[in-house]
Amino acid sequence: MKSIREIFRNNETLLEEKEVQNLVAYCEELQDEIVELKFQKTDNKELALIDMIKEVIKGCEAMEKEQMEHERFGYDAPDYESTISSLKRYIYSRCKDEKIWIG
């Protein structure tokens, strides 16, 4: 599954369009509903938590890759690197503390 940023990578100005913003909001609502359905289906909070954590980590890794691409081509990009690294350390630490193994 691609992130919104990946989908609009070549034309980020489209993200400013009202229709695109509405579509993004709708997709976010659907993602929340999917997580809720997974929880109801399994009735297991751990599985839902693992799924969410995997998605956050995947997003962090995508942002790290995007940051490297921005740096490689020489144009300015926000510095997400330290934030992403801190977030990943926190997630891995909590998983270890809670004995949740995500692979």
PDB file of C-alpha atoms in Angstrom:
ATOM      1  CA  MET A   1       0.000   0.000   0.000  1.00  0.00           C
ATOM      2  CA  LYS A   2       1.416   3.382  -0.986  1.00  0.00           C
ATOM      3  CA  SER A   3       1.292   6.405   1.254  1.00  0.00           C
ATOM      4  CA  ILE A   4      -0.425   9.596   0.140  1.00  0.00           C
ATOM      5  CA  ARG A   5       2.961  11.279  -0.219  1.00  0.00           C
ATOM      6  CA  GLU A   6       4.158   8.461  -2.514  1.00  0.00           C
ATOM      7  CA  ILE A   7       1.040   8.671  -4.671  1.00  0.00           C
ATOM      8  CA  PHE A   8       1.383  12.428  -5.170  1.00  0.00           C
ATOM      9  CA  ARG A   9       5.195  12.486  -5.261  1.00  0.00           C
ATOM     10  CA  ASN A  10       5.351  13.827  -8.820  1.00  0.00           C
ATOM     11  CA  ASN A  11       2.649  16.443  -8.344  1.00  0.00           C
ATOM     12  CA  GLU A  12       2.305  17.481  -4.695  1.00  0.00           C
ATOM     13  CA  THR A  13       0.347  20.592  -5.693  1.00  0.00           C
ATOM     14  CA  LEU A  14      -2.639  18.304  -6.282  1.00  0.00           C
ATOM     15  CA  LEU A  15      -2.792  17.850  -2.508  1.00  0.00           C
ATOM     16  CA  GLU A  16      -3.982  21.453  -2.309  1.00  0.00           C
ATOM     17  CA  GLU A  17      -7.103  20.684  -4.383  1.00  0.00           C
ATOM     18  CA  LYS A  18     -10.319  20.479  -2.340  1.00  0.00           C
ATOM     19  CA  GLU A  19     -11.459  17.281  -4.059  1.00  0.00           C
ATOM     20  CA  VAL A  20      -8.137  15.570  -3.324  1.00  0.00           C
ATOM     21  CA  GLN A  21      -8.275  16.703   0.303  1.00  0.00           C
ATOM     22  CA  ASN A  22     -11.787  15.242   0.575  1.00  0.00           C
ATOM     23  CA  LEU A  23     -10.579  11.979  -0.954  1.00  0.00           C
ATOM     24  CA  VAL A  24      -7.626  11.808   1.449  1.00  0.00           C
ATOM     25  CA  ALA A  25      -9.930  12.408   4.435  1.00  0.00           C
ATOM     26  CA  TYR A  26     -12.276   9.688   3.172  1.00  0.00           C
ATOM     27  CA  CYS A  27      -9.373   7.224   2.788  1.00  0.00           C
ATOM     28  CA  GLU A  28      -8.205   7.980   6.327  1.00  0.00           C
ATOM     29  CA  GLU A  29     -11.716   7.244   7.627  1.00  0.00           C
ATOM     30  CA  LEU A  30     -11.723   3.941   5.731  1.00  0.00           C
ATOM     31  CA  GLN A  31      -8.341   3.014   7.214  1.00  0.00           C
ATOM     32  CA  ASP A  32      -9.719   3.655  10.704  1.00  0.00           C
ATOM     33  CA  GLU A  33     -12.739   1.492   9.918  1.00  0.00           C
ATOM     34  CA  ILE A  34     -10.502  -1.319   8.654  1.00  0.00           C
ATOM     35  CA  VAL A  35      -8.526  -1.289  11.894  1.00  0.00           C
ATOM     36  CA  GLU A  36     -11.780  -1.363  13.881  1.00  0.00           C
ATOM     37  CA  LEU A  37     -13.126  -4.257  11.780  1.00  0.00           C
ATOM     38  CA  LYS A  38      -9.904  -6.215  12.300  1.00  0.00           C
ATOM     39  CA  PHE A  39     -10.275  -5.685  16.039  1.00  0.00           C
ATOM     40  CA  GLN A  40     -13.914  -6.796  16.019  1.00  0.00           C
ATOM     41  CA  LYS A  41     -13.169  -9.786  13.811  1.00  0.00           C
ATOM     42  CA  THR A  42     -10.346 -11.099  15.956  1.00  0.00           C
ATOM     43  CA  ASP A  43     -11.504  -9.611  19.257  1.00  0.00           C
ATOM     44  CA  ASN A  44      -7.805  -9.361  20.008  1.00  0.00           C
ATOM     45  CA  LYS A  45      -6.244  -5.990  20.762  1.00  0.00           C
ATOM     46  CA  GLU A  46      -2.755  -7.361  20.297  1.00  0.00           C
ATOM     47  CA  LEU A  47      -3.328  -8.210  16.626  1.00  0.00           C
ATOM     48  CA  ALA A  48      -4.727  -4.743  15.949  1.00  0.00           C
ATOM     49  CA  LEU A  49      -1.803  -3.179  17.791  1.00  0.00           C
ATOM     50  CA  ILE A  50       0.720  -5.245  15.839  1.00  0.00           C
ATOM     51  CA  ASP A  51      -0.942  -4.250  12.560  1.00  0.00           C
ATOM     52  CA  MET A  52      -0.868  -0.550  13.471  1.00  0.00           C
ATOM     53  CA  ILE A  53       2.738  -0.709  14.626  1.00  0.00           C
ATOM     54  CA  LYS A  54       3.805  -2.406  11.392  1.00  0.00           C
ATOM     55  CA  GLU A  55       2.104   0.335   9.392  1.00  0.00           C
ATOM     56  CA  VAL A  56       3.782   3.093  11.416  1.00  0.00           C
ATOM     57  CA  ILE A  57       7.180   1.471  10.939  1.00  0.00           C
ATOM     58  CA  LYS A  58       6.556   1.050   7.223  1.00  0.00           C
ATOM     59  CA  GLY A  59       5.628   4.738   7.019  1.00  0.00           C
ATOM     60  CA  CYS A  60       8.746   5.739   8.940  1.00  0.00           C
ATOM     61  CA  GLU A  61      10.923   3.740   6.586  1.00  0.00           C
ATOM     62  CA  ALA A  62       9.241   5.330   3.589  1.00  0.00           C
ATOM     63  CA  MET A  63       9.889   8.796   5.021  1.00  0.00           C
ATOM     64  CA  GLU A  64      13.555   7.925   5.607  1.00  0.00           C
ATOM     65  CA  LYS A  65      13.845   6.783   2.001  1.00  0.00           C
ATOM     66  CA  GLU A  66      12.125   9.947   0.772  1.00  0.00           C
ATOM     67  CA  GLN A  67      14.484  12.097   2.847  1.00  0.00           C
ATOM     68  CA  MET A  68      17.483  10.358   1.251  1.00  0.00           C
ATOM     69  CA  GLU A  69      16.039  10.955  -2.214  1.00  0.00           C
ATOM     70  CA  HIS A  70      15.545  14.645  -1.481  1.00  0.00           C
ATOM     71  CA  GLU A  71      19.134  14.917  -0.280  1.00  0.00           C
ATOM     72  CA  ARG A  72      20.424  12.952  -3.279  1.00  0.00           C
ATOM     73  CA  PHE A  73      18.843  15.322  -5.794  1.00  0.00           C
ATOM     74  CA  GLY A  74      19.989  18.416  -3.950  1.00  0.00           C
ATOM     75  CA  TYR A  75      16.753  20.187  -3.106  1.00  0.00           C
ATOM     76  CA  ASP A  76      15.580  21.130   0.355  1.00  0.00           C
ATOM     77  CA  ALA A  77      13.452  18.788   2.393  1.00  0.00           C
ATOM     78  CA  PRO A  78      12.189  18.912   5.961  1.00  0.00           C
ATOM     79  CA  ASP A  79      14.413  17.047   8.413  1.00  0.00           C
ATOM     80  CA  TYR A  80      12.289  14.134   9.487  1.00  0.00           C
ATOM     81  CA  GLU A  81      15.241  11.834  10.134  1.00  0.00           C
ATOM     82  CA  SER A  82      15.666  12.383  13.878  1.00  0.00           C
ATOM     83  CA  THR A  83      11.920  12.301  14.503  1.00  0.00           C
ATOM     84  CA  ILE A  84      11.524   9.078  12.600  1.00  0.00           C
ATOM     85  CA  SER A  85      14.494   7.482  14.354  1.00  0.00           C
ATOM     86  CA  SER A  86      13.121   8.424  17.756  1.00  0.00           C
ATOM     87  CA  LEU A  87       9.686   7.097  16.881  1.00  0.00           C
ATOM     88  CA  LYS A  88      11.099   3.792  15.679  1.00  0.00           C
ATOM     89  CA  ARG A  89      13.214   3.407  18.831  1.00  0.00           C
ATOM     90  CA  TYR A  90      10.137   4.070  20.956  1.00  0.00           C
ATOM     91  CA  ILE A  91       8.033   1.531  19.059  1.00  0.00           C
ATOM     92  CA  TYR A  92      10.691  -1.181  19.175  1.00  0.00           C
ATOM     93  CA  SER A  93      11.292  -0.498  22.868  1.00  0.00           C
ATOM     94  CA  ARG A  94       7.581  -0.732  23.706  1.00  0.00           C
ATOM     95  CA  CYS A  95       7.237  -3.907  21.673  1.00  0.00           C
ATOM     96  CA  LYS A  96      10.141  -5.425  23.580  1.00  0.00           C
ATOM     97  CA  ASP A  97       8.658  -4.343  26.927  1.00  0.00           C
ATOM     98  CA  GLU A  98       5.243  -5.742  26.028  1.00  0.00           C
ATOM     99  CA  LYS A  99       6.714  -8.876  24.443  1.00  0.00           C
ATOM    100  CA  ILE A 100       5.150  -8.102  21.082  1.00  0.00           C
ATOM    101  CA  TRP A 101       7.313  -9.521  18.296  1.00  0.00           C
ATOM    102  CA  ILE A 102       6.666  -7.894  14.931  1.00  0.00           C
ATOM    103  CA  GLY A 103       9.474  -9.445  12.966  1.00  0.00           C
TER     104      GLY A 103
END
